[in-house]
JSON list of C-alpha atoms in Angstrom, two decimals:
[
{"chain": "A", "resi": 1, "resn": "GLN", "atom": "CA", "xyz": [3.10, 21.26, 4.44]},
{"chain": "A", "resi": 2, "resn": "VAL", "atom": "CA", "xyz": [2.40, 18.10, 2.45]},
{"chain": "A", "resi": 3, "resn": "VAL", "atom": "CA", "xyz": [0.57, 15.57, 4.62]},
{"chain": "A", "resi": 4, "resn": "LEU", "atom": "CA", "xyz": [0.11, 11.91, 3.70]},
{"chain": "A", "resi": 5, "resn": "VAL", "atom": "CA", "xyz": [-2.47, 9.76, 5.46]},
{"chain": "A", "resi": 6, "resn": "GLU", "atom": "CA", "xyz": [-2.67, 5.98, 5.10]},
{"chain": "A", "resi": 7, "resn": "THR", "atom": "CA", "xyz": [-5.69, 3.76, 5.69]},
{"chain": "A", "resi": 8, "resn": "GLY", "atom": "CA", "xyz": [-6.47, 0.09, 5.25]},
{"chain": "A", "resi": 9, "resn": "GLY", "atom": "CA", "xyz": [-4.09, -1.67, 7.59]},
{"chain": "A", "resi": 10, "resn": "GLY", "atom": "CA", "xyz": [-5.26, -4.45, 9.84]},
{"chain": "A", "resi": 11, "resn": "SER", "atom": "CA", "xyz": [-4.79, -8.03, 10.95]},
{"chain": "A", "resi": 12, "resn": "VAL", "atom": "CA", "xyz": [-5.56, -10.91, 8.59]},
{"chain": "A", "resi": 13, "resn": "GLN", "atom": "CA", "xyz": [-4.55, -14.52, 8.13]},
{"chain": "A", "resi": 14, "resn": "ALA", "atom": "CA", "xyz": [-1.95, -15.75, 5.67]},
{"chain": "A", "resi": 15, "resn": "GLY", "atom": "CA", "xyz": [-3.34, -16.10, 2.17]},
{"chain": "A", "resi": 16, "resn": "GLU", "atom": "CA", "xyz": [-5.79, -13.22, 2.52]},
{"chain": "A", "resi": 17, "resn": "SER", "atom": "CA", "xyz": [-5.65, -9.77, 0.94]},
{"chain": "A", "resi": 18, "resn": "LEU", "atom": "CA", "xyz": [-5.57, -6.16, 2.03]},
{"chain": "A", "resi": 19, "resn": "ARG", "atom": "CA", "xyz": [-5.80, -2.90, 0.14]},
{"chain": "A", "resi": 20, "resn": "LEU", "atom": "CA", "xyz": [-3.98, 0.13, 1.50]},
{"chain": "A", "resi": 21, "resn": "SER", "atom": "CA", "xyz": [-4.90, 3.66, 0.48]},
{"chain": "A", "resi": 22, "resn": "CYS", "atom": "CA", "xyz": [-3.14, 6.98, 0.86]},
{"chain": "A", "resi": 23, "resn": "THR", "atom": "CA", "xyz": [-4.20, 10.55, 0.25]},
{"chain": "A", "resi": 24, "resn": "ALA", "atom": "CA", "xyz": [-1.86, 13.54, 0.05]},
{"chain": "A", "resi": 25, "resn": "SER", "atom": "CA", "xyz": [-3.08, 16.97, 1.10]},
{"chain": "A", "resi": 26, "resn": "GLY", "atom": "CA", "xyz": [-1.47, 20.38, 1.08]},
{"chain": "A", "resi": 27, "resn": "VAL", "atom": "CA", "xyz": [0.15, 19.79, -2.31]},
{"chain": "A", "resi": 28, "resn": "THR", "atom": "CA", "xyz": [0.85, 23.12, -3.99]},
{"chain": "A", "resi": 29, "resn": "GLY", "atom": "CA", "xyz": [3.30, 21.86, -6.60]},
{"chain": "A", "resi": 30, "resn": "ARG", "atom": "CA", "xyz": [3.41, 18.33, -7.93]},
{"chain": "A", "resi": 31, "resn": "LEU", "atom": "CA", "xyz": [4.11, 14.80, -6.73]},
{"chain": "A", "resi": 32, "resn": "ASP", "atom": "CA", "xyz": [5.93, 13.02, -9.51]},
{"chain": "A", "resi": 33, "resn": "SER", "atom": "CA", "xyz": [6.11, 9.80, -7.51]},
{"chain": "A", "resi": 34, "resn": "MET", "atom": "CA", "xyz": [3.99, 8.23, -4.81]},
{"chain": "A", "resi": 35, "resn": "GLY", "atom": "CA", "xyz": [4.63, 4.87, -3.27]},
{"chain": "A", "resi": 36, "resn": "TRP", "atom": "CA", "xyz": [4.88, 2.55, -0.30]},
{"chain": "A", "resi": 37, "resn": "PHE", "atom": "CA", "xyz": [7.62, 1.47, 2.06]},
{"chain": "A", "resi": 38, "resn": "ARG", "atom": "CA", "xyz": [7.54, -0.91, 4.98]},
{"chain": "A", "resi": 39, "resn": "GLN", "atom": "CA", "xyz": [9.58, -1.49, 8.10]},
{"chain": "A", "resi": 40, "resn": "VAL", "atom": "CA", "xyz": [9.86, -4.17, 10.76]},
{"chain": "A", "resi": 41, "resn": "PRO", "atom": "CA", "xyz": [11.30, -3.17, 14.15]},
{"chain": "A", "resi": 42, "resn": "GLY", "atom": "CA", "xyz": [15.04, -3.71, 14.18]},
{"chain": "A", "resi": 43, "resn": "LYS", "atom": "CA", "xyz": [15.32, -3.91, 10.39]},
{"chain": "A", "resi": 44, "resn": "GLU", "atom": "CA", "xyz": [15.99, -1.43, 7.61]},
{"chain": "A", "resi": 45, "resn": "ARG", "atom": "CA", "xyz": [13.15, 0.36, 5.86]},
{"chain": "A", "resi": 46, "resn": "GLU", "atom": "CA", "xyz": [12.30, -1.38, 2.60]},
{"chain": "A", "resi": 47, "resn": "GLY", "atom": "CA", "xyz": [10.86, 0.07, -0.57]},
{"chain": "A", "resi": 48, "resn": "VAL", "atom": "CA", "xyz": [7.74, -1.83, -1.65]},
{"chain": "A", "resi": 49, "resn": "ALA", "atom": "CA", "xyz": [6.39, -0.09, -4.75]},
{"chain": "A", "resi": 50, "resn": "ALA", "atom": "CA", "xyz": [6.25, 3.32, -6.41]},
{"chain": "A", "resi": 51, "resn": "MET", "atom": "CA", "xyz": [4.41, 4.87, -9.33]},
{"chain": "A", "resi": 52, "resn": "ASP", "atom": "CA", "xyz": [5.14, 8.14, -11.10]},
{"chain": "A", "resi": 53, "resn": "SER", "atom": "CA", "xyz": [2.98, 10.62, -12.93]},
{"chain": "A", "resi": 54, "resn": "GLY", "atom": "CA", "xyz": [3.97, 9.12, -16.27]},
{"chain": "A", "resi": 55, "resn": "GLY", "atom": "CA", "xyz": [2.44, 5.79, -15.31]},
{"chain": "A", "resi": 56, "resn": "SER", "atom": "CA", "xyz": [5.66, 3.85, -14.68]},
{"chain": "A", "resi": 57, "resn": "ARG", "atom": "CA", "xyz": [5.75, 1.42, -11.78]},
{"chain": "A", "resi": 58, "resn": "SER", "atom": "CA", "xyz": [8.63, 0.05, -9.76]},
{"chain": "A", "resi": 59, "resn": "TYR", "atom": "CA", "xyz": [8.42, -2.86, -7.33]},
{"chain": "A", "resi": 60, "resn": "ALA", "atom": "CA", "xyz": [10.67, -4.69, -4.98]},
{"chain": "A", "resi": 61, "resn": "GLY", "atom": "CA", "xyz": [11.58, -7.81, -6.94]},
{"chain": "A", "resi": 62, "resn": "SER", "atom": "CA", "xyz": [10.15, -10.26, -4.42]},
{"chain": "A", "resi": 63, "resn": "LEU", "atom": "CA", "xyz": [6.75, -8.52, -4.33]},
{"chain": "A", "resi": 64, "resn": "LYS", "atom": "CA", "xyz": [5.86, -7.68, -7.91]},
{"chain": "A", "resi": 65, "resn": "ASP", "atom": "CA", "xyz": [3.79, -10.85, -8.46]},
{"chain": "A", "resi": 66, "resn": "ARG", "atom": "CA", "xyz": [1.61, -10.34, -5.39]},
{"chain": "A", "resi": 67, "resn": "PHE", "atom": "CA", "xyz": [1.36, -6.57, -4.92]},
{"chain": "A", "resi": 68, "resn": "THR", "atom": "CA", "xyz": [-0.10, -4.01, -7.31]},
{"chain": "A", "resi": 69, "resn": "ILE", "atom": "CA", "xyz": [0.25, -0.26, -6.99]},
{"chain": "A", "resi": 70, "resn": "SER", "atom": "CA", "xyz": [-2.24, 2.13, -8.55]},
{"chain": "A", "resi": 71, "resn": "ARG", "atom": "CA", "xyz": [-2.56, 5.89, -8.50]},
{"chain": "A", "resi": 72, "resn": "ASP", "atom": "CA", "xyz": [-4.81, 8.78, -9.33]},
{"chain": "A", "resi": 73, "resn": "THR", "atom": "CA", "xyz": [-2.33, 11.54, -10.06]},
{"chain": "A", "resi": 74, "resn": "ALA", "atom": "CA", "xyz": [-4.96, 14.27, -10.29]},
{"chain": "A", "resi": 75, "resn": "LYS", "atom": "CA", "xyz": [-6.36, 13.40, -6.86]},
{"chain": "A", "resi": 76, "resn": "ASN", "atom": "CA", "xyz": [-2.95, 12.74, -5.26]},
{"chain": "A", "resi": 77, "resn": "THR", "atom": "CA", "xyz": [-3.95, 9.28, -4.08]},
{"chain": "A", "resi": 78, "resn": "VAL", "atom": "CA", "xyz": [-2.15, 5.97, -4.26]},
{"chain": "A", "resi": 79, "resn": "ASP", "atom": "CA", "xyz": [-3.30, 2.44, -3.39]},
{"chain": "A", "resi": 80, "resn": "LEU", "atom": "CA", "xyz": [-1.50, -0.81, -2.76]},
{"chain": "A", "resi": 81, "resn": "GLN", "atom": "CA", "xyz": [-3.35, -4.07, -3.39]},
{"chain": "A", "resi": 82, "resn": "MET", "atom": "CA", "xyz": [-1.66, -6.86, -1.46]},
{"chain": "A", "resi": 83, "resn": "ASN", "atom": "CA", "xyz": [-2.63, -10.45, -2.29]},
{"chain": "A", "resi": 84, "resn": "TYR", "atom": "CA", "xyz": [-1.58, -13.85, -0.95]},
{"chain": "A", "resi": 85, "resn": "LEU", "atom": "CA", "xyz": [-0.19, -12.24, 2.15]},
{"chain": "A", "resi": 86, "resn": "THR", "atom": "CA", "xyz": [2.37, -14.11, 4.24]},
{"chain": "A", "resi": 87, "resn": "VAL", "atom": "CA", "xyz": [3.65, -13.71, 7.76]},
{"chain": "A", "resi": 88, "resn": "ASP", "atom": "CA", "xyz": [6.76, -12.08, 6.31]},
{"chain": "A", "resi": 89, "resn": "ASP", "atom": "CA", "xyz": [4.61, -9.21, 5.03]},
{"chain": "A", "resi": 90, "resn": "THR", "atom": "CA", "xyz": [3.90, -8.12, 8.60]},
{"chain": "A", "resi": 91, "resn": "ALA", "atom": "CA", "xyz": [5.23, -4.57, 8.96]},
{"chain": "A", "resi": 92, "resn": "MET", "atom": "CA", "xyz": [4.38, -0.93, 9.37]},
{"chain": "A", "resi": 93, "resn": "TYR", "atom": "CA", "xyz": [3.53, 0.34, 5.89]},
{"chain": "A", "resi": 94, "resn": "TYR", "atom": "CA", "xyz": [4.28, 3.96, 5.05]},
{"chain": "A", "resi": 95, "resn": "CYS", "atom": "CA", "xyz": [2.95, 6.05, 2.21]},
{"chain": "A", "resi": 96, "resn": "ALA", "atom": "CA", "xyz": [5.55, 8.32, 0.66]},
{"chain": "A", "resi": 97, "resn": "ALA", "atom": "CA", "xyz": [5.96, 10.82, -2.15]},
{"chain": "A", "resi": 98, "resn": "HIS", "atom": "CA", "xyz": [8.57, 12.81, -4.03]},
{"chain": "A", "resi": 99, "resn": "PRO", "atom": "CA", "xyz": [7.97, 15.97, -6.07]},
{"chain": "A", "resi": 100, "resn": "SER", "atom": "CA", "xyz": [10.32, 15.20, -8.94]},
{"chain": "A", "resi": 101, "resn": "ARG", "atom": "CA", "xyz": [11.84, 11.69, -8.90]},
{"chain": "A", "resi": 102, "resn": "ASP", "atom": "CA", "xyz": [10.44, 8.96, -11.13]},
{"chain": "A", "resi": 103, "resn": "ALA", "atom": "CA", "xyz": [9.21, 5.62, -9.83]},
{"chain": "A", "resi": 104, "resn": "TYR", "atom": "CA", "xyz": [12.57, 3.84, -9.84]},
{"chain": "A", "resi": 105, "resn": "ASP", "atom": "CA", "xyz": [14.59, 6.68, -8.30]},
{"chain": "A", "resi": 106, "resn": "SER", "atom": "CA", "xyz": [12.02, 7.41, -5.61]},
{"chain": "A", "resi": 107, "resn": "LEU", "atom": "CA", "xyz": [11.82, 3.76, -4.58]},
{"chain": "A", "resi": 108, "resn": "TYR", "atom": "CA", "xyz": [15.56, 3.18, -4.44]},
{"chain": "A", "resi": 109, "resn": "TYR", "atom": "CA", "xyz": [16.97, 6.61, -3.63]},
{"chain": "A", "resi": 110, "resn": "GLY", "atom": "CA", "xyz": [14.25, 7.94, -1.35]},
{"chain": "A", "resi": 111, "resn": "MET", "atom": "CA", "xyz": [11.17, 10.05, -0.89]},
{"chain": "A", "resi": 112, "resn": "ASP", "atom": "CA", "xyz": [10.70, 13.54, 0.55]},
{"chain": "A", "resi": 113, "resn": "TYR", "atom": "CA", "xyz": [7.28, 13.21, 2.19]},
{"chain": "A", "resi": 114, "resn": "TRP", "atom": "CA", "xyz": [6.10, 10.49, 4.56]},
{"chain": "A", "resi": 115, "resn": "GLY", "atom": "CA", "xyz": [2.92, 9.39, 6.24]},
{"chain": "A", "resi": 116, "resn": "LYS", "atom": "CA", "xyz": [2.75, 8.13, 9.80]},
{"chain": "A", "resi": 117, "resn": "GLY", "atom": "CA", "xyz": [2.13, 4.54, 8.75]},
{"chain": "A", "resi": 118, "resn": "THR", "atom": "CA", "xyz": [-0.53, 1.86, 8.98]},
{"chain": "A", "resi": 119, "resn": "LEU", "atom": "CA", "xyz": [0.15, -1.48, 10.62]},
{"chain": "A", "resi": 120, "resn": "VAL", "atom": "CA", "xyz": [-0.30, -4.74, 8.71]},
{"chain": "A", "resi": 121, "resn": "THR", "atom": "CA", "xyz": [-0.20, -7.95, 10.74]},
{"chain": "A", "resi": 122, "resn": "ILE", "atom": "CA", "xyz": [-0.40, -11.36, 9.08]},
{"chain": "A", "resi": 123, "resn": "SER", "atom": "CA", "xyz": [-0.96, -14.46, 11.18]},
{"chain": "A", "resi": 124, "resn": "SER", "atom": "CA", "xyz": [-0.46, -18.09, 10.18]}
]
């Protein structure tokens, strides 16, 4: 019954920024980790960033200098600030959460709950 809803996707030019937001509803227990994944058609889903309730963050190595994840654990929200966007960042971005895994484990071993995605398109 946990529902995640993403907002903030859109179409921008390379070098610009976007901020994605996600809100979880129907949470009766806890969400130790919340984060973001992305997927391009025909390619594997890729973990982008995750943050747990203890404040730890985990990023894909190639993104940590441009993307910043933040979270309000009490409100069950998570944001992703994306700067200096490139064409290679074009993807469907999914919000995700796990009730018990920490940031690293949720990013690399998987989440339990998923949003429907928000599309990010970067043009040159």
